[in-house]
Each structure stands twice: as C-alpha cells, then as structure tokens.
XYZ file of C-alpha atoms in Angstrom:
264
model
C 27.917 -38.967 -14.844
C 25.576 -41.021 -15.987
C 23.461 -39.296 -13.631
C 24.402 -35.408 -15.782
C 23.595 -36.742 -18.530
C 20.940 -38.078 -18.714
C 19.103 -35.055 -17.168
C 21.284 -32.575 -20.164
C 19.535 -35.362 -22.698
C 15.765 -34.683 -21.056
C 16.345 -31.304 -20.353
C 16.718 -30.970 -24.178
C 14.127 -33.000 -25.202
C 12.363 -30.939 -23.307
C 13.084 -27.751 -25.069
C 13.186 -28.917 -28.207
C 9.560 -30.141 -27.931
C 8.557 -26.909 -26.329
C 10.414 -25.424 -29.613
C 8.451 -27.192 -32.046
C 5.249 -26.962 -30.134
C 6.262 -22.884 -30.343
C 4.708 -20.913 -33.132
C 7.947 -19.689 -34.456
C 9.052 -23.719 -33.870
C 6.038 -24.513 -36.081
C 7.146 -21.947 -38.696
C 10.748 -23.521 -38.752
C 10.091 -26.618 -38.663
C 6.580 -26.978 -40.490
C 7.340 -28.683 -44.595
C 8.779 -26.491 -46.946
C 6.003 -28.910 -49.741
C 3.046 -26.812 -48.915
C 4.540 -24.398 -51.584
C 5.141 -26.789 -54.173
C 1.638 -27.980 -53.590
C -0.108 -24.830 -53.794
C 1.794 -23.994 -56.733
C 1.126 -27.569 -59.194
C -2.049 -27.287 -57.700
C -3.119 -23.837 -59.501
C -1.237 -24.946 -62.592
C -2.788 -28.103 -64.283
C -0.718 -29.212 -66.426
C -1.368 -30.001 -69.947
C -0.658 -33.792 -71.508
C 0.451 -33.907 -75.451
C 0.027 -35.897 -77.379
C 0.335 -37.357 -81.295
C -2.838 -38.060 -84.416
C -2.677 -38.231 -88.307
C -1.936 -34.663 -88.290
C 1.379 -34.037 -86.297
C 1.542 -32.764 -81.962
C -2.505 -32.913 -81.168
C -3.291 -31.714 -77.251
C -4.961 -34.935 -75.275
C -5.910 -33.397 -72.398
C -5.099 -29.313 -71.413
C -4.319 -27.624 -68.579
C -4.727 -24.212 -67.128
C -4.661 -21.818 -69.960
C -2.066 -18.671 -69.428
C -1.813 -15.646 -70.745
C 0.904 -13.543 -71.765
C 1.428 -10.034 -70.028
C 4.989 -9.021 -70.841
C 6.324 -9.808 -74.669
C 9.969 -11.797 -74.619
C 9.900 -14.617 -73.564
C 12.082 -16.896 -76.566
C 10.320 -19.548 -78.361
C 11.232 -22.586 -80.352
C 9.769 -25.141 -82.762
C 8.421 -28.188 -81.478
C 10.559 -30.804 -83.019
C 13.174 -29.120 -81.673
C 14.971 -30.696 -79.100
C 16.474 -27.978 -77.122
C 14.940 -24.946 -75.293
C 17.497 -21.994 -73.660
C 15.456 -20.492 -70.517
C 14.073 -17.060 -70.358
C 13.797 -15.980 -67.028
C 12.448 -13.585 -65.260
C 14.033 -11.661 -62.129
C 13.662 -8.044 -60.349
C 11.156 -7.701 -62.144
C 12.296 -7.887 -65.088
C 12.303 -10.606 -69.052
C 15.707 -11.234 -69.932
C 15.446 -13.681 -73.381
C 18.826 -15.488 -74.158
C 21.536 -13.519 -75.708
C 21.422 -13.378 -79.547
C 25.394 -15.079 -79.281
C 23.425 -17.694 -77.109
C 20.468 -18.898 -79.770
C 23.039 -18.020 -82.026
C 26.513 -20.557 -80.442
C 23.321 -23.446 -79.805
C 20.238 -23.030 -82.028
C 22.046 -22.542 -85.209
C 18.856 -22.590 -88.326
C 16.057 -23.169 -86.230
C 13.314 -20.627 -86.201
C 13.025 -18.657 -83.642
C 10.401 -15.987 -82.545
C 9.381 -14.039 -78.635
C 5.372 -14.899 -77.468
C 3.737 -11.367 -77.559
C 1.808 -9.240 -74.673
C -1.688 -11.014 -75.180
C -1.359 -14.711 -76.482
C -2.250 -18.022 -74.482
C -0.580 -20.439 -73.199
C -0.420 -23.940 -71.634
C 1.617 -24.981 -69.409
C 3.718 -28.947 -70.177
C 5.787 -28.760 -66.826
C 6.804 -27.242 -63.141
C 9.581 -27.102 -61.868
C 10.168 -26.222 -58.256
C 13.306 -25.540 -56.910
C 12.817 -24.256 -53.363
C 16.721 -23.700 -52.522
C 17.804 -22.117 -56.167
C 14.705 -20.020 -55.432
C 13.783 -20.557 -58.608
C 10.413 -22.128 -60.801
C 10.348 -23.052 -64.208
C 7.456 -23.281 -66.318
C 7.168 -25.075 -69.602
C 4.873 -23.943 -72.247
C 3.571 -24.365 -75.403
C 1.435 -22.252 -77.483
C -2.540 -22.236 -77.294
C -2.900 -22.141 -80.735
C -7.479 -21.560 -81.166
C -7.015 -19.955 -77.761
C -5.583 -17.431 -80.093
C -7.191 -17.979 -83.264
C -4.363 -19.509 -85.215
C -5.549 -21.415 -88.141
C -2.457 -23.721 -88.752
C -1.409 -24.653 -85.913
C 2.486 -24.517 -84.859
C 2.731 -25.682 -80.867
C 6.012 -24.088 -80.852
C 7.896 -24.339 -77.096
C 9.469 -22.329 -74.878
C 10.919 -22.531 -71.285
C 10.558 -19.354 -67.509
C 12.552 -19.889 -65.321
C 11.543 -17.285 -62.196
C 14.584 -16.309 -60.279
C 13.039 -15.709 -56.248
C 16.344 -14.261 -54.055
C 18.256 -17.673 -52.707
C 16.205 -19.353 -49.693
C 12.569 -16.676 -50.173
C 10.622 -19.693 -51.711
C 11.530 -21.884 -48.424
C 9.308 -20.118 -46.542
C 7.350 -17.741 -49.010
C 3.764 -17.208 -49.025
C 2.257 -18.961 -51.290
C -0.105 -16.309 -52.295
C 2.924 -13.473 -52.545
C 4.727 -15.973 -55.393
C 1.282 -16.575 -57.595
C 1.697 -12.839 -57.787
C 4.418 -12.386 -59.222
C 4.179 -15.402 -61.154
C 1.009 -13.692 -62.985
C 2.961 -10.444 -63.945
C 4.440 -12.427 -66.133
C 1.719 -15.659 -66.828
C -2.242 -14.471 -65.308
C -4.362 -17.441 -65.504
C -7.146 -16.415 -68.637
C -10.271 -17.360 -66.269
C -12.081 -16.673 -69.863
C -10.527 -19.397 -71.678
C -11.718 -22.416 -73.001
C -10.540 -24.907 -70.320
C -12.110 -27.553 -71.035
C -10.483 -29.193 -73.985
C -9.162 -25.807 -76.448
C -6.389 -28.391 -78.462
C -8.029 -31.147 -77.589
C -8.869 -33.935 -80.628
C -6.716 -32.507 -82.452
C -7.849 -28.474 -81.835
C -11.408 -28.836 -83.089
C -12.676 -27.221 -79.795
C -16.214 -29.635 -80.026
C -18.423 -30.173 -76.982
C -19.922 -32.616 -75.942
C -21.754 -35.297 -79.060
C -19.455 -33.802 -81.304
C -21.331 -30.908 -82.258
C -19.378 -27.683 -82.973
C -20.190 -24.914 -81.152
C -22.091 -22.052 -83.498
C -19.523 -19.115 -83.630
C -20.555 -15.567 -81.622
C -21.744 -12.661 -83.718
C -19.258 -10.260 -84.636
C -20.240 -6.436 -82.804
C -19.641 -3.373 -84.950
C -15.970 -2.151 -84.235
C -16.419 0.882 -82.304
C -14.558 4.325 -83.619
C -10.863 4.049 -82.363
C -9.053 7.344 -81.609
C -4.797 6.885 -81.133
C -3.530 10.578 -80.556
C 0.011 11.665 -80.317
C 1.771 11.372 -77.319
C -0.480 7.892 -76.114
C 1.968 5.036 -74.013
C 2.256 1.451 -76.360
C -0.340 -0.130 -73.353
C -2.795 2.498 -74.449
C -2.723 1.893 -77.821
C -2.750 -1.793 -77.821
C -6.053 -1.127 -74.908
C -7.222 0.116 -78.365
C -6.188 -1.514 -82.022
C -5.254 -4.976 -79.976
C -1.802 -6.517 -80.377
C -0.190 -5.429 -83.156
C 0.815 -8.021 -86.312
C 4.454 -7.236 -86.257
C 6.281 -5.263 -83.879
C 10.178 -4.213 -84.939
C 12.169 -2.829 -82.356
C 15.552 -0.192 -83.062
C 16.675 0.856 -79.837
C 13.986 4.208 -77.775
C 11.641 3.311 -81.517
C 8.965 0.860 -81.602
C 7.294 0.645 -84.690
C 3.401 -1.683 -84.059
C 2.754 -2.807 -87.452
C -1.315 -3.490 -88.082
C -3.486 -4.420 -90.816
C -4.188 -0.883 -92.008
C -1.406 1.217 -90.017
C 1.450 2.005 -89.071
C 2.029 3.955 -85.343
C 5.334 4.439 -83.974
C 6.935 5.447 -80.534
C 9.929 7.112 -79.593
C 10.036 6.267 -76.359
C 7.686 4.405 -75.015
C 4.708 7.580 -76.324
C 3.479 8.037 -79.797
C 5.132 10.006 -82.178
C 3.566 9.305 -85.371
C 0.516 7.460 -86.881
C 0.906 5.877 -90.873
C-alpha cells in the first residue's frame, strides 16, 4: 500500500509540474497582482495637504479629463462621499433619495465632460471586479480663480471574475471612456504650492497670447457633442427629460432628444 501511495504521489507531482509549465497552467497560476501593478503605475496619485489658504496639492499626480458627465462631487470638508458607478457603458449617479437622506445641507455638483481631475486614491478589488477612483478637482487645470477642490468617487464595475484574468490594456481602455489621461495638462505641479503653478526658480510662466476666435456656426439638428466641440463647455446645463439646454455667456442652445431645435 505504501508503494502504491508513493507512486500516486509522484504521478500527481509530475502532472502538476507539467501543467504549471504549460501555457494554460502559467496563465491560471500567474499572480493576479500584475493587473493591480499596471493600473497603479498608470495613474500616479496626488497628495493633498494644507497651508495658510486651506487645502493645497503637495505632490501633483496624473491629470485626468472627464469624458462623461454625471459624476457626483462633494465639498472637500464633507467626510462622506456617495460613489458614482460606471457599468456596461453607463454612468449611474447616486439617487436623489440617497443623496437627500445622507447628505442634507451639502452643496453637491456634477462633474461635466472636459473638466480635469486628480486621483487621490485607488482601490482595486479583483475578486469583486471593481476599481474605484477617489478624485479631486484640478482647479488650476480648469482655470478656476477660487479653488474649491470638490471630491468624488467613481467605481468601475466589471463582471465578477473578469479582472482576475483581464488584459490591463482592455481595463485601461474601459476606464478611459470616462477618465482619459490628459497629456496636455501641466502635470509638473498645476495646483502645487497653493495653486500658483510656478516653474523652477520661482518665475511665473508668461501667459500665452490669445488668438482671435474663429466664427462659429450652430445649426438645427446638430448633436450635443458637436455644439460642445464648437463652443466648449457651457456655463450651465439644464436637463428636463428629453429636453436639454446649454447656457453660454451670450447664447442659449436648446436640444430635444439630443438634437438642436433652437438657438437664442
């Protein structure tokens, strides 16, 4: 019996080693930490601190540009943040009921497409198929005179078990549908040093001269994306079901079912 047991153990060991060295075995036995490492390396975290003016960015990280609106943001002094979820190509903001119950008397706002943000924290749960970004506004990148540092949490929800074998490039492609790396932003210290954006030696960069604006034509039937591409981000957005109004400084554009119907 002992001889049979030893023979069985040897066969099992050889089988396991052969499986582990095979392409299939390597894929299944490979550590899942590689995806986490890739994601963490792709998005450098921003460190926040405080100075005489309040909150300040002490170590700037990767600047991301919001591609889709609907991410609910909260004031920096608020201790709790209700997460926004991105799943199956759609953004799911916290319900008004939940926001009203847990965030009474809190001035929240939605981040809009084109705004730039920093990443302050990353939570990666491979087993649950979830990657959560803690975000804060990059106020200097957005040209804000009075920094507010609104913060938010965006959770990317994947199918259960998907992240355990997913290709990092595919995961990053999904993330970029909402948060795209802004290669044009000043990632050398946009909000650092109290948001002054100074270069080495303490000298302030000379402002670029503005070029004359080209004439813009808005016509009936254009989409929201076409109008924003021509006019930029509006000062205010009003959503009334199938009707949407983009309010600019000297212009108001009305859409019905995503198409321009009136310009005032």
